[in-house]
PDB file of C-alpha atoms in Angstrom:
ATOM      1  CA  MET A   1      89.675 222.107 -24.855  1.00 86.00           C
ATOM      2  CA  ALA A   2      89.216 219.660 -21.975  1.00 94.00           C
ATOM      3  CA  VAL A   3      88.027 220.151 -18.414  1.00 97.00           C
ATOM      4  CA  ARG A   4      90.786 219.293 -15.952  1.00 97.00           C
ATOM      5  CA  ALA A   5      91.205 219.504 -12.173  1.00 98.00           C
ATOM      6  CA  VAL A   6      94.187 220.947 -10.315  1.00 97.00           C
ATOM      7  CA  ARG A   7      94.884 220.260  -6.633  1.00 96.00           C
ATOM      8  CA  GLY A   8      96.896 222.302  -4.199  1.00 97.00           C
ATOM      9  CA  ALA A   9      97.498 222.941  -0.512  1.00 97.00           C
ATOM     10  CA  VAL A  10      99.389 225.188   1.853  1.00 97.00           C
ATOM     11  CA  GLN A  11      99.928 225.022   5.607  1.00 98.00           C
ATOM     12  CA  LEU A  12      99.510 228.315   7.441  1.00 98.00           C
ATOM     13  CA  GLU A  13     101.835 229.228  10.285  1.00 97.00           C
ATOM     14  CA  ARG A  14      99.017 230.922  12.205  1.00 97.00           C
ATOM     15  CA  ASP A  15      95.283 231.567  12.060  1.00 98.00           C
ATOM     16  CA  GLU A  16      95.396 235.212  10.992  1.00 97.00           C
ATOM     17  CA  ALA A  17      93.474 236.827   8.111  1.00 95.00           C
ATOM     18  CA  GLY A  18      96.453 238.687   6.613  1.00 95.00           C
ATOM     19  CA  HIS A  19      98.595 235.568   6.723  1.00 96.00           C
ATOM     20  CA  MET A  20      95.813 233.498   5.127  1.00 96.00           C
ATOM     21  CA  GLU A  21      95.429 236.066   2.353  1.00 95.00           C
ATOM     22  CA  GLU A  22      99.179 235.984   1.668  1.00 95.00           C
ATOM     23  CA  GLN A  23      99.590 232.196   1.747  1.00 96.00           C
ATOM     24  CA  VAL A  24      96.424 231.227  -0.127  1.00 96.00           C
ATOM     25  CA  GLY A  25      97.168 233.978  -2.643  1.00 95.00           C
ATOM     26  CA  ALA A  26     100.631 232.472  -3.165  1.00 96.00           C
ATOM     27  CA  LEU A  27      99.084 229.014  -3.612  1.00 97.00           C
ATOM     28  CA  LEU A  28      96.546 230.199  -6.147  1.00 96.00           C
ATOM     29  CA  THR A  29      99.162 232.242  -8.026  1.00 96.00           C
ATOM     30  CA  ALA A  30     101.482 229.204  -8.151  1.00 97.00           C
ATOM     31  CA  VAL A  31      98.668 226.993  -9.490  1.00 97.00           C
ATOM     32  CA  LEU A  32      98.001 229.505 -12.273  1.00 96.00           C
ATOM     33  CA  GLU A  33     101.667 230.077 -13.136  1.00 97.00           C
ATOM     34  CA  ARG A  34     102.793 226.424 -13.047  1.00 96.00           C
ATOM     35  CA  ASN A  35      99.944 225.447 -15.342  1.00 97.00           C
ATOM     36  CA  GLY A  36     100.141 228.425 -17.702  1.00 96.00           C
ATOM     37  CA  LEU A  37      96.617 229.475 -16.765  1.00 96.00           C
ATOM     38  CA  HIS A  38      94.758 232.776 -16.867  1.00 94.00           C
ATOM     39  CA  THR A  39      91.629 233.593 -14.894  1.00 93.00           C
ATOM     40  CA  ASP A  40      89.565 232.986 -18.062  1.00 94.00           C
ATOM     41  CA  ASP A  41      90.661 229.323 -17.899  1.00 96.00           C
ATOM     42  CA  LEU A  42      89.082 228.843 -14.458  1.00 97.00           C
ATOM     43  CA  ILE A  43      85.685 227.157 -14.249  1.00 97.00           C
ATOM     44  CA  SER A  44      85.339 226.953 -10.445  1.00 97.00           C
ATOM     45  CA  ILE A  45      87.436 226.586  -7.298  1.00 97.00           C
ATOM     46  CA  TRP A  46      86.617 224.604  -4.185  1.00 97.00           C
ATOM     47  CA  PHE A  47      88.557 225.551  -1.029  1.00 97.00           C
ATOM     48  CA  THR A  48      88.691 223.562   2.196  1.00 97.00           C
ATOM     49  CA  ALA A  49      90.215 224.611   5.495  1.00 98.00           C
ATOM     50  CA  THR A  50      91.035 222.487   8.516  1.00 98.00           C
ATOM     51  CA  PRO A  51      88.727 223.019  11.521  1.00 97.00           C
ATOM     52  CA  ASP A  52      91.395 225.034  13.369  1.00 97.00           C
ATOM     53  CA  LEU A  53      91.212 227.921  10.857  1.00 97.00           C
ATOM     54  CA  HIS A  54      88.616 230.560  11.777  1.00 96.00           C
ATOM     55  CA  CYS A  55      90.060 233.908  10.681  1.00 96.00           C
ATOM     56  CA  ASP A  56      88.542 234.202   7.192  1.00 94.00           C
ATOM     57  CA  PHE A  57      87.136 232.381   4.182  1.00 94.00           C
ATOM     58  CA  PRO A  58      90.008 231.257   1.914  1.00 93.00           C
ATOM     59  CA  ALA A  59      88.045 232.303  -1.184  1.00 91.00           C
ATOM     60  CA  ALA A  60      87.542 235.827   0.137  1.00 86.00           C
ATOM     61  CA  ALA A  61      91.048 236.034   1.578  1.00 75.00           C
ATOM     62  CA  ALA A  62      92.810 235.224  -1.654  1.00 80.00           C
ATOM     63  CA  ALA A  63      90.866 234.653  -4.837  1.00 83.00           C
ATOM     64  CA  ARG A  64      88.622 237.684  -4.713  1.00 80.00           C
ATOM     65  CA  LYS A  65      91.552 239.895  -3.701  1.00 82.00           C
ATOM     66  CA  LEU A  66      93.522 238.581  -6.709  1.00 86.00           C
ATOM     67  CA  GLY A  67      90.738 239.873  -8.943  1.00 86.00           C
ATOM     68  CA  ILE A  68      89.047 236.542  -9.600  1.00 90.00           C
ATOM     69  CA  ALA A  69      85.553 237.976  -9.522  1.00 88.00           C
ATOM     70  CA  ASP A  70      83.431 235.983 -11.978  1.00 92.00           C
ATOM     71  CA  VAL A  71      84.547 232.441 -11.097  1.00 95.00           C
ATOM     72  CA  PRO A  72      82.301 230.410  -8.776  1.00 96.00           C
ATOM     73  CA  LEU A  73      84.077 229.758  -5.468  1.00 95.00           C
ATOM     74  CA  ILE A  74      83.043 227.746  -2.444  1.00 96.00           C
ATOM     75  CA  CYS A  75      84.600 227.047   0.944  1.00 96.00           C
ATOM     76  CA  ALA A  76      84.094 224.008   3.150  1.00 97.00           C
ATOM     77  CA  GLN A  77      85.592 222.566   6.293  1.00 97.00           C
ATOM     78  CA  GLU A  78      88.054 219.702   5.892  1.00 96.00           C
ATOM     79  CA  LEU A  79      87.381 216.501   7.829  1.00 95.00           C
ATOM     80  CA  ASP A  80      88.601 216.645  11.431  1.00 95.00           C
ATOM     81  CA  VAL A  81      90.837 213.574  11.328  1.00 95.00           C
ATOM     82  CA  GLU A  82      92.985 212.807  14.355  1.00 95.00           C
ATOM     83  CA  GLY A  83      96.672 213.348  13.593  1.00 94.00           C
ATOM     84  CA  ALA A  84      96.032 215.327  10.388  1.00 94.00           C
ATOM     85  CA  MET A  85      98.265 218.267   9.527  1.00 96.00           C
ATOM     86  CA  PRO A  86      96.893 221.421  11.203  1.00 97.00           C
ATOM     87  CA  ARG A  87      96.136 224.834   9.621  1.00 98.00           C
ATOM     88  CA  VAL A  88      95.884 223.591   6.033  1.00 98.00           C
ATOM     89  CA  VAL A  89      93.985 225.206   3.179  1.00 97.00           C
ATOM     90  CA  ARG A  90      93.414 222.968   0.170  1.00 97.00           C
ATOM     91  CA  LEU A  91      92.000 223.815  -3.227  1.00 97.00           C
ATOM     92  CA  LEU A  92      90.522 221.941  -6.140  1.00 98.00           C
ATOM     93  CA  ALA A  93      90.281 224.093  -9.261  1.00 98.00           C
ATOM     94  CA  HIS A  94      88.341 223.021 -12.334  1.00 98.00           C
ATOM     95  CA  ILE A  95      89.940 224.453 -15.462  1.00 98.00           C
ATOM     96  CA  GLU A  96      89.786 224.428 -19.232  1.00 97.00           C
ATOM     97  CA  SER A  97      93.112 223.290 -20.650  1.00 95.00           C
ATOM     98  CA  ASP A  98      94.687 221.622 -23.662  1.00 94.00           C
ATOM     99  CA  ARG A  99      97.182 219.902 -21.351  1.00 94.00           C
ATOM    100  CA  PRO A 100      96.816 216.162 -20.946  1.00 95.00           C
ATOM    101  CA  ARG A 101      95.865 215.013 -17.454  1.00 93.00           C
ATOM    102  CA  VAL A 102      99.470 213.929 -16.763  1.00 93.00           C
ATOM    103  CA  GLY A 103     100.634 217.435 -17.703  1.00 94.00           C
ATOM    104  CA  ILE A 104      98.720 219.148 -14.906  1.00 96.00           C
ATOM    105  CA  ASN A 105     100.984 220.507 -12.165  1.00 96.00           C
ATOM    106  CA  HIS A 106      99.466 220.117  -8.704  1.00 96.00           C
ATOM    107  CA  VAL A 107     100.939 222.549  -6.173  1.00 96.00           C
ATOM    108  CA  TYR A 108     101.753 221.797  -2.538  1.00 96.00           C
ATOM    109  CA  LEU A 109     103.620 224.674  -0.900  1.00 95.00           C
ATOM    110  CA  GLY A 110     105.887 224.583   2.133  1.00 89.00           C
ATOM    111  CA  ALA A 111     105.124 221.944   4.741  1.00 90.00           C
ATOM    112  CA  ALA A 112     101.998 220.895   2.796  1.00 92.00           C
ATOM    113  CA  ALA A 113     104.315 219.166   0.309  1.00 88.00           C
ATOM    114  CA  ALA A 114     104.406 216.308   2.851  1.00 87.00           C
ATOM    115  CA  LEU A 115     100.716 215.679   2.092  1.00 86.00           C
ATOM    116  CA  ARG A 116     101.513 214.446  -1.412  1.00 78.00           C
ATOM    117  CA  LYS A 117     105.071 213.159  -1.573  1.00 67.00           C
ATOM    118  CA  ASP A 118     104.056 211.225  -4.686  1.00 70.00           C
ATOM    119  CA  ILE A 119     103.596 214.422  -6.707  1.00 66.00           C
ATOM    120  CA  ALA A 120     106.776 216.088  -7.955  1.00 50.00           C
ATOM    121  CA  GLN A 121     106.991 219.742  -6.949  1.00 54.00           C
TER     122      GLN A 121
END
């Protein structure tokens, strides 16, 4: 079993806790489903949020509410780069997987797909 990393992102429509919970939950669920993962396969998850998101911590809003209780999670603020897409939550999940690196499915939902046009959705 190898350690792999999975990336993902979603753009929120508004800075509201319930909306963040829904959208980040959908992102995390899609990462798990598209990679055939279970919570036991997760090593850790790093979340970042753009500086315009203040309503909640993405880890608390989604992961903990999905029942991911024993996986280390951390949140950080994304760089405040002029012209960057607003209201974006990104994640970097470290996983255990037999998939080769090229077999990992990174997930960019909705408008966030524009962040990585080079990755097939």
